[in-house]
XYZ file of C-alpha atoms in Angstrom:
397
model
C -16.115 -19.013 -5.379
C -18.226 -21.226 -3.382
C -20.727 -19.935 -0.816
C -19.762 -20.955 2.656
C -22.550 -23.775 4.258
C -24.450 -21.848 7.217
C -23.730 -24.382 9.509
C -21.335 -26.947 10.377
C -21.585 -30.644 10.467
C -21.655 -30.902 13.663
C -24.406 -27.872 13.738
C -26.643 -30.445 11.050
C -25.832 -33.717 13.153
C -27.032 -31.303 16.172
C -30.110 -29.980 13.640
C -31.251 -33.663 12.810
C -30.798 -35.335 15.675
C -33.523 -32.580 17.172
C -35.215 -33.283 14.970
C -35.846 -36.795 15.434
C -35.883 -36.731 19.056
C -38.738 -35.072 18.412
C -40.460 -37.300 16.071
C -39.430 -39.781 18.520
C -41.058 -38.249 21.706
C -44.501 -37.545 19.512
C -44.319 -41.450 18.949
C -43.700 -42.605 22.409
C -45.309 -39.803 24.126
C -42.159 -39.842 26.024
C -42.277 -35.472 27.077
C -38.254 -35.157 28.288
C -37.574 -36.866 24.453
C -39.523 -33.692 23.141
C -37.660 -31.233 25.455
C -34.268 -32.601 24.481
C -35.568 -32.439 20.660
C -36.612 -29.103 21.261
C -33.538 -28.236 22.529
C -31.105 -29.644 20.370
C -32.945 -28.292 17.044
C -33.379 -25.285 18.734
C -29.573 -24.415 19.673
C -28.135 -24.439 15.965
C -30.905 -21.455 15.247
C -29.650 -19.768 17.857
C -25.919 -20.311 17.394
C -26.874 -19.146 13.509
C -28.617 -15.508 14.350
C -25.454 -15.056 17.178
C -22.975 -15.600 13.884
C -25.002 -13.598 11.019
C -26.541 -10.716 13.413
C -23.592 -8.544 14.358
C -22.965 -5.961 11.140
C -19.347 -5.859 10.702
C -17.140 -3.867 8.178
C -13.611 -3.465 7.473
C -10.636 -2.079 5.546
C -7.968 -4.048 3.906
C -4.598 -2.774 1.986
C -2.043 -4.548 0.972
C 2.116 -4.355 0.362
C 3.956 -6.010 -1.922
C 7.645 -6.232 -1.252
C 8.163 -6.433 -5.550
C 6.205 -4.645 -7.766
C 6.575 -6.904 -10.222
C 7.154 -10.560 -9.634
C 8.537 -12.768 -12.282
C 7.858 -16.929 -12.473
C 9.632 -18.439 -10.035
C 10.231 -16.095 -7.696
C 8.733 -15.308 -4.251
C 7.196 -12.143 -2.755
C 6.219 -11.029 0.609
C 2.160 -9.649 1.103
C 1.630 -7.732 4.048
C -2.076 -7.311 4.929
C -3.638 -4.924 7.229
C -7.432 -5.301 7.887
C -9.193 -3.067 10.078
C -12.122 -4.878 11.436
C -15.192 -2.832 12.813
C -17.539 -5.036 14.637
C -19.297 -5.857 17.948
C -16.964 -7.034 19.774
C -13.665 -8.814 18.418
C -14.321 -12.501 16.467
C -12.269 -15.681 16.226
C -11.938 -17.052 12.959
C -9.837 -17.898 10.125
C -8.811 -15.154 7.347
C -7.898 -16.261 3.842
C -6.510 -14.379 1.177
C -7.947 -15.313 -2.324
C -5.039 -16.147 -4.661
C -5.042 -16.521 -8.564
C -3.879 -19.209 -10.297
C -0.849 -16.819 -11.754
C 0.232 -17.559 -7.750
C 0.523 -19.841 -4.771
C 1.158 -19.860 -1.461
C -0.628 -19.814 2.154
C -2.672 -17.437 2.475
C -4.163 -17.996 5.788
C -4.047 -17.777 9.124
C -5.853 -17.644 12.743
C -7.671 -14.425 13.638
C -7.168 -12.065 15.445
C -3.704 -14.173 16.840
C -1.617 -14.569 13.522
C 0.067 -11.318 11.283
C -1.698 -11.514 8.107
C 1.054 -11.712 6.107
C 2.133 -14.091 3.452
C 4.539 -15.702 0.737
C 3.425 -16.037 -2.680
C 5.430 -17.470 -5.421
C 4.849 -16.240 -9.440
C 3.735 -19.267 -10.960
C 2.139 -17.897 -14.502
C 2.599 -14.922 -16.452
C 0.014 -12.147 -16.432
C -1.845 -9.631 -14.762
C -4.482 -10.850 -12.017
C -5.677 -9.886 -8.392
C -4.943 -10.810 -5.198
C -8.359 -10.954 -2.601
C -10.716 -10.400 -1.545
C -10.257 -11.710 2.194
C -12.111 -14.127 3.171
C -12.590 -14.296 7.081
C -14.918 -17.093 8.627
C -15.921 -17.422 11.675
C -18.208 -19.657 14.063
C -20.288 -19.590 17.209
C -18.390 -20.833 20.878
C -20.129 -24.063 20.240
C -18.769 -24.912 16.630
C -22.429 -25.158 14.723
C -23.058 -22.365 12.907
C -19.967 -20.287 11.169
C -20.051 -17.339 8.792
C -18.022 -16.341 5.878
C -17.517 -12.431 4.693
C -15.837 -11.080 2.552
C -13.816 -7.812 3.314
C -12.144 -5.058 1.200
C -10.732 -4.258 -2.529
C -8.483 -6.654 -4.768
C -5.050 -5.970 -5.389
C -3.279 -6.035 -8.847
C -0.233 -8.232 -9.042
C 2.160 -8.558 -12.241
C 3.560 -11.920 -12.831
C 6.535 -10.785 -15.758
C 8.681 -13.757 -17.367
C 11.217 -15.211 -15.588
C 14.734 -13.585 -17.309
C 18.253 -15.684 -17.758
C 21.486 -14.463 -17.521
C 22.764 -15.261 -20.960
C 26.279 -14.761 -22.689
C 27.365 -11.815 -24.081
C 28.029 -12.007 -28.236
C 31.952 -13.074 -28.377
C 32.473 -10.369 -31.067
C 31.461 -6.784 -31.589
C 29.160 -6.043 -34.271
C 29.692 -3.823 -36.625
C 31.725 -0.895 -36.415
C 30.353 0.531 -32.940
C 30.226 -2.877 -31.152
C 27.849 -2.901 -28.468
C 29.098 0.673 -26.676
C 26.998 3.315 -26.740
C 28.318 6.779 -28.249
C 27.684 9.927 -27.267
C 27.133 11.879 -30.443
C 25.247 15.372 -30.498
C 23.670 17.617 -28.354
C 19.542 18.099 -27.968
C 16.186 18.059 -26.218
C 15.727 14.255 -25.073
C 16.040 12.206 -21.905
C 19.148 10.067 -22.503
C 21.946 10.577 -20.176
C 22.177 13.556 -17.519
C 24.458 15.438 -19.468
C 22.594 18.774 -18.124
C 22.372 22.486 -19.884
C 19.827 24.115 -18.795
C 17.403 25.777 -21.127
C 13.729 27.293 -20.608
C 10.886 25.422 -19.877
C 8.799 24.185 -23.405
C 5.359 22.937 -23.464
C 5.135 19.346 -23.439
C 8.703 18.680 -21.731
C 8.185 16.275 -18.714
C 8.222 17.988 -15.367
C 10.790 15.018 -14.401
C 13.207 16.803 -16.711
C 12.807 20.366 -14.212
C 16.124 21.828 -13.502
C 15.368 22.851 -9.752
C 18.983 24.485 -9.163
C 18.825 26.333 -12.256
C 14.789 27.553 -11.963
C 15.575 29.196 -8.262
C 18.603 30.939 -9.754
C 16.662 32.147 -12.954
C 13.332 32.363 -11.580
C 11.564 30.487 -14.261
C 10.942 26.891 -15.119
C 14.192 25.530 -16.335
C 14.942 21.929 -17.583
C 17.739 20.147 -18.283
C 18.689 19.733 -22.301
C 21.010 16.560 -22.272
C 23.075 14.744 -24.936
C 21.832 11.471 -26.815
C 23.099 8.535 -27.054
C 23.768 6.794 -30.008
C 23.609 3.291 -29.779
C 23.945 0.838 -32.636
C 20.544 -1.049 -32.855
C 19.376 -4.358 -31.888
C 15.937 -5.870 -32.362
C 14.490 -8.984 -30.783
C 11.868 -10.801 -32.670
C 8.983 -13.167 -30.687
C 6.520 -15.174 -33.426
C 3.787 -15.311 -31.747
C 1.913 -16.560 -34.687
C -1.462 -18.319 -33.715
C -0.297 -21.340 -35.728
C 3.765 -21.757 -34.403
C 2.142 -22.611 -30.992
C -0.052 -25.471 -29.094
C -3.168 -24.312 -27.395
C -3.441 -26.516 -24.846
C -6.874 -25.397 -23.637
C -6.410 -23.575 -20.558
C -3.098 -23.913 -19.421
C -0.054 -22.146 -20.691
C 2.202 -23.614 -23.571
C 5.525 -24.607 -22.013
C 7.301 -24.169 -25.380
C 5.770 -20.667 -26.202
C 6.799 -19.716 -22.319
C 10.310 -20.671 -22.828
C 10.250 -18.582 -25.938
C 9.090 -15.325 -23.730
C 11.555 -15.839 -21.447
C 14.620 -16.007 -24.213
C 12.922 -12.952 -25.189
C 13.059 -10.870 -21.871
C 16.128 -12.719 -21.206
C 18.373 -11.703 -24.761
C 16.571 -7.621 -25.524
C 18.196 -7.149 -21.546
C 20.984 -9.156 -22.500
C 21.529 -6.725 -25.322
C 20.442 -3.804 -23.570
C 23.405 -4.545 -21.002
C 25.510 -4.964 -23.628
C 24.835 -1.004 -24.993
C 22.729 -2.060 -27.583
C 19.075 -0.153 -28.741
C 17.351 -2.914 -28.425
C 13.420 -2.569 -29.943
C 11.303 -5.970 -29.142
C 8.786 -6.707 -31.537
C 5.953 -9.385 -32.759
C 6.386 -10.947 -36.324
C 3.277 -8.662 -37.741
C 5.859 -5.671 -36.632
C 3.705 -4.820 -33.342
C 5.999 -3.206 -30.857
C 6.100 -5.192 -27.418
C 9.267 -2.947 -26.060
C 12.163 -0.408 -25.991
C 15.461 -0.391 -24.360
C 16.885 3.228 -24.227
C 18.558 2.962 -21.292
C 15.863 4.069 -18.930
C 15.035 2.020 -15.933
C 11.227 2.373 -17.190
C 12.057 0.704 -20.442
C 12.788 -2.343 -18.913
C 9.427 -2.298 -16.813
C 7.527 -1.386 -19.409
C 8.693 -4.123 -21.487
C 8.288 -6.807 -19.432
C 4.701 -5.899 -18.197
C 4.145 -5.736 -21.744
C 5.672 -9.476 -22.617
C 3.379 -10.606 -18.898
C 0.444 -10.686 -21.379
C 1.832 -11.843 -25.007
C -0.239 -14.708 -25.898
C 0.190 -16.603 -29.647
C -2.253 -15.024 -32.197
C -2.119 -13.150 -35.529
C -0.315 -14.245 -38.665
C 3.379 -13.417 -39.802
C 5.170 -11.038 -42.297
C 8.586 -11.199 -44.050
C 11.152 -10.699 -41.294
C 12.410 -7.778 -44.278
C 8.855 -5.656 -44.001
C 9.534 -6.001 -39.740
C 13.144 -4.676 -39.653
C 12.630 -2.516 -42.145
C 15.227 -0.678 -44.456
C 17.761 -0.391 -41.971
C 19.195 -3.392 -41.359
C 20.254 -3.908 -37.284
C 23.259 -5.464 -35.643
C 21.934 -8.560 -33.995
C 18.695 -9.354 -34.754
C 17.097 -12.412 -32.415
C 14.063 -14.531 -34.154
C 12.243 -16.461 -31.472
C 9.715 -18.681 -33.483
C 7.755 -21.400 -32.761
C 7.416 -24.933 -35.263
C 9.452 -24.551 -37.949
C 8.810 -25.954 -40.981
C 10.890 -26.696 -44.053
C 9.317 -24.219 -45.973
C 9.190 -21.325 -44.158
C 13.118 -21.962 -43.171
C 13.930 -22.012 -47.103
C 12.399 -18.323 -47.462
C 13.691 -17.251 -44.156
C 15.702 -13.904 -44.809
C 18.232 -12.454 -42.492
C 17.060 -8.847 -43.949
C 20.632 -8.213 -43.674
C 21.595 -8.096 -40.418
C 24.845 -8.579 -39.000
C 24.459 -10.978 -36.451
C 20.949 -12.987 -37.273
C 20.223 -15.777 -34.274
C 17.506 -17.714 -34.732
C 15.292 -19.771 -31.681
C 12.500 -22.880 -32.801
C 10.885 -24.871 -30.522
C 10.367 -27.337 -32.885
C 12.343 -27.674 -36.273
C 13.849 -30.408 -38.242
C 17.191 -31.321 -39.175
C 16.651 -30.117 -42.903
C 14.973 -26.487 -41.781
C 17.985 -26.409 -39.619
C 20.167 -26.048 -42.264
C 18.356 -24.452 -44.445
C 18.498 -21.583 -42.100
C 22.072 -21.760 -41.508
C 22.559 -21.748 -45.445
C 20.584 -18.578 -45.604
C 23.033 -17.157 -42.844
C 21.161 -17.700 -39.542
C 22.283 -19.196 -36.345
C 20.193 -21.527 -35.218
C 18.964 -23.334 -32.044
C 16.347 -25.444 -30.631
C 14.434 -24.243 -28.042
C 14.675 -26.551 -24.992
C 10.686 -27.187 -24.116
C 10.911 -29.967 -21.928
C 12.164 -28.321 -18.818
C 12.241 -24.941 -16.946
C 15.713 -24.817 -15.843
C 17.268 -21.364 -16.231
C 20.936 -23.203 -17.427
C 18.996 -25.217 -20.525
C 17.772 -21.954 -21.832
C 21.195 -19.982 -21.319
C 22.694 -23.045 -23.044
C 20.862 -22.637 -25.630
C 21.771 -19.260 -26.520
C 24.654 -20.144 -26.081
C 24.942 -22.554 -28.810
C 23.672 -19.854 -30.914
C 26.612 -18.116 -30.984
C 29.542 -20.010 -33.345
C 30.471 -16.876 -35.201
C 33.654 -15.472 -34.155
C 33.751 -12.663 -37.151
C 31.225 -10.900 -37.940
C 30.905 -7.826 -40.786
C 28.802 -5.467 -40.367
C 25.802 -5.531 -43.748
């Protein structure tokens, strides 16, 4: 951030033009010259110690009206600064933005609310502030900028698609999750209450049943048992551009199908995990309204790096029910050892791939599509997905 100049132009045209009066009158030994030079280099001094003297401090806070803001989409700031100072300034307050944000952030002071759109331009965690409020003397030559108050945290997640539900149910339990035993967990609010354990979350207290018992109760609920999904992002360093400091359009798209399809299958009653291709876990979908939060702040800060591992070693030995691979370039031979580690619904996502990886993928069983990287509009990418999904019988492997 720049340091604000201490005075004005027209508190240096008034500075200079002192000063050569004065030069002037010492030339001409003209004496009102010298008391007009005097005056006029004089007056910016004094206009300077009038701004910078007074001692002022202040509290700012700030609201939100989302906690977390995806790309695209706009959020109210509310800002309340309480200003303790000599008397009560005119100025102009500016709130600090990141470049994950934009919008206009200032305002007259004291005469305009200090509030604020912003709209989520860039995934990632950043701050909002400090504020900025500048003011100048009644003359307009000397002005001075402070900065008041704390930053604020603000969470830009991926922007999420509505995409199509799969046409058919996979495997045996579809997408609907079952209800199959009883035990300690948080799934569903199935409630029996049971005594109080070490370790059990304090969100989990029976209240009804701990006044009627008189000790710590908590509710013991049944699990669901959903039939898994897993979603797949490759962020591996070498899939992706680096285009110095700005984001990679291609690689964004590719978070976005990935927010957009584990909540896709989540709605669907799926048990969705979200992972890297090293097997890193970037999210779980239980059916808790933290999972999804917790996910997406997570995928807010997924940048390309690492290398990959056989699809096989990241599901693992149990093969899932759809199983989403969101890569990056394609090439022909990775797509010819491309396994489908036996899932029963394997779509697959490039943002760049050839005609001949293409089908190599399809011959080892994938569905394939390409990634549309040229453009952000929300209907591309649901179209896309959507042209991943041919099959119209599927058996479970």
């Amino acid at each position: 951030m720049s340091r604000s100049r201490p005075l004005t132009a027209r508190g240096w045209g008034c500075l200079l033009s002192g000063i050569l009066l004065i030069v002037a009158a010492n030339i001409a030994a003209a004496r009102p010259l010298l008391y007009i030079g005097v005056l006029l280099a004089a007056l910016p001094v004094v206009c300077l110690m009038i701004v910078r003297m007074p001692r002022r401090r202040g509290e700012v806070t700030r609201q939100i009206s989302t906690d977390l803001m995806a790309v695209g989409e706009t959020s109210r700031v509310t800002v309340r600064f309480d200003l303790w100072s000599f008397g009560i300034p005119n100025g102009i307050w500016r709130d600090v933005l990141p470049a994950a944000v934009r919008g206009d952030a200032t305002g007259d002071y004291p005469d305009d609310a200090l509030r604020y759109d912003v709209e989520g331009m860039r995934r990632g965690v950043s701050t909002l502030g400090p504020l900025m409020l500048r003011t100048t003397d009644p003359f307009g030559l000397a002005r001075r900028e402070q900065a008041f108050g704390d930053t604020r945290t603000i969470t830009v997640i991926p922007q999420t698609v509505a995409l199509a539900p799969l046409p058919t149910k996979v495997g045996a339990a579809g997408g609907t999750a079952q209800t199959r035993s009883t035990r300690i967990g948080q799934g569903a609010d199935n409630l029996i209450p049971r005594p109080y354990s070490s370790g059990d979350s304090r969100r989990r207290i029976h209240w009804r049943a701990t006044a009627h018992r008189g000790s710590l109760m908590v509710r013991q609920e049944e699990e669901e048992a959903s039939p898994d999904a897993m979603v797949v992002l490759d962020r591996t360093a070498g899939r992706w551009a680096r285009p110095g400091e700005d984001p990679d359009p291609a690689f964004e798209q590719a978070v976005s199908l990935c927010a957009s399809a584990a909540l896709r299958l989540a709605q669907d009653g799926y048990s969705v995990d979200v992972v890297d291709a090293a097997g890193n876990p970037l999210g779980a979908l239980r059916g808790h309204e933290e999972d999804r939060e917790d996910m997406l702040i997570a995928l807010a800060t997924v940048e390309p790096r690492g290398e990959a591992h056989d699809i096989r070693s990241v599901v693992g030995s149990t093969a899932p029910g759809p199983l989403i691979l969101i890569t990056g370039v394609l090439d022909d031979e990775d797509a010819e050892k491309l396994s489908t580690a036996g899932a029963a619904a394997p779509l697959l996502f490039a943002a760049s791939a050839s005609a001949e990886a293409l089908a190599s993928v399809r011959s080892h069983g994938w569905h394939p599509s390409v990634l549309p990287t040229g453009t952000t509009d929300p209907a591309e990418l649901a179209a896309a997905w959507a042209s991943a999904l041919p099959f119209t019988t599927v058996q479970h492997v």
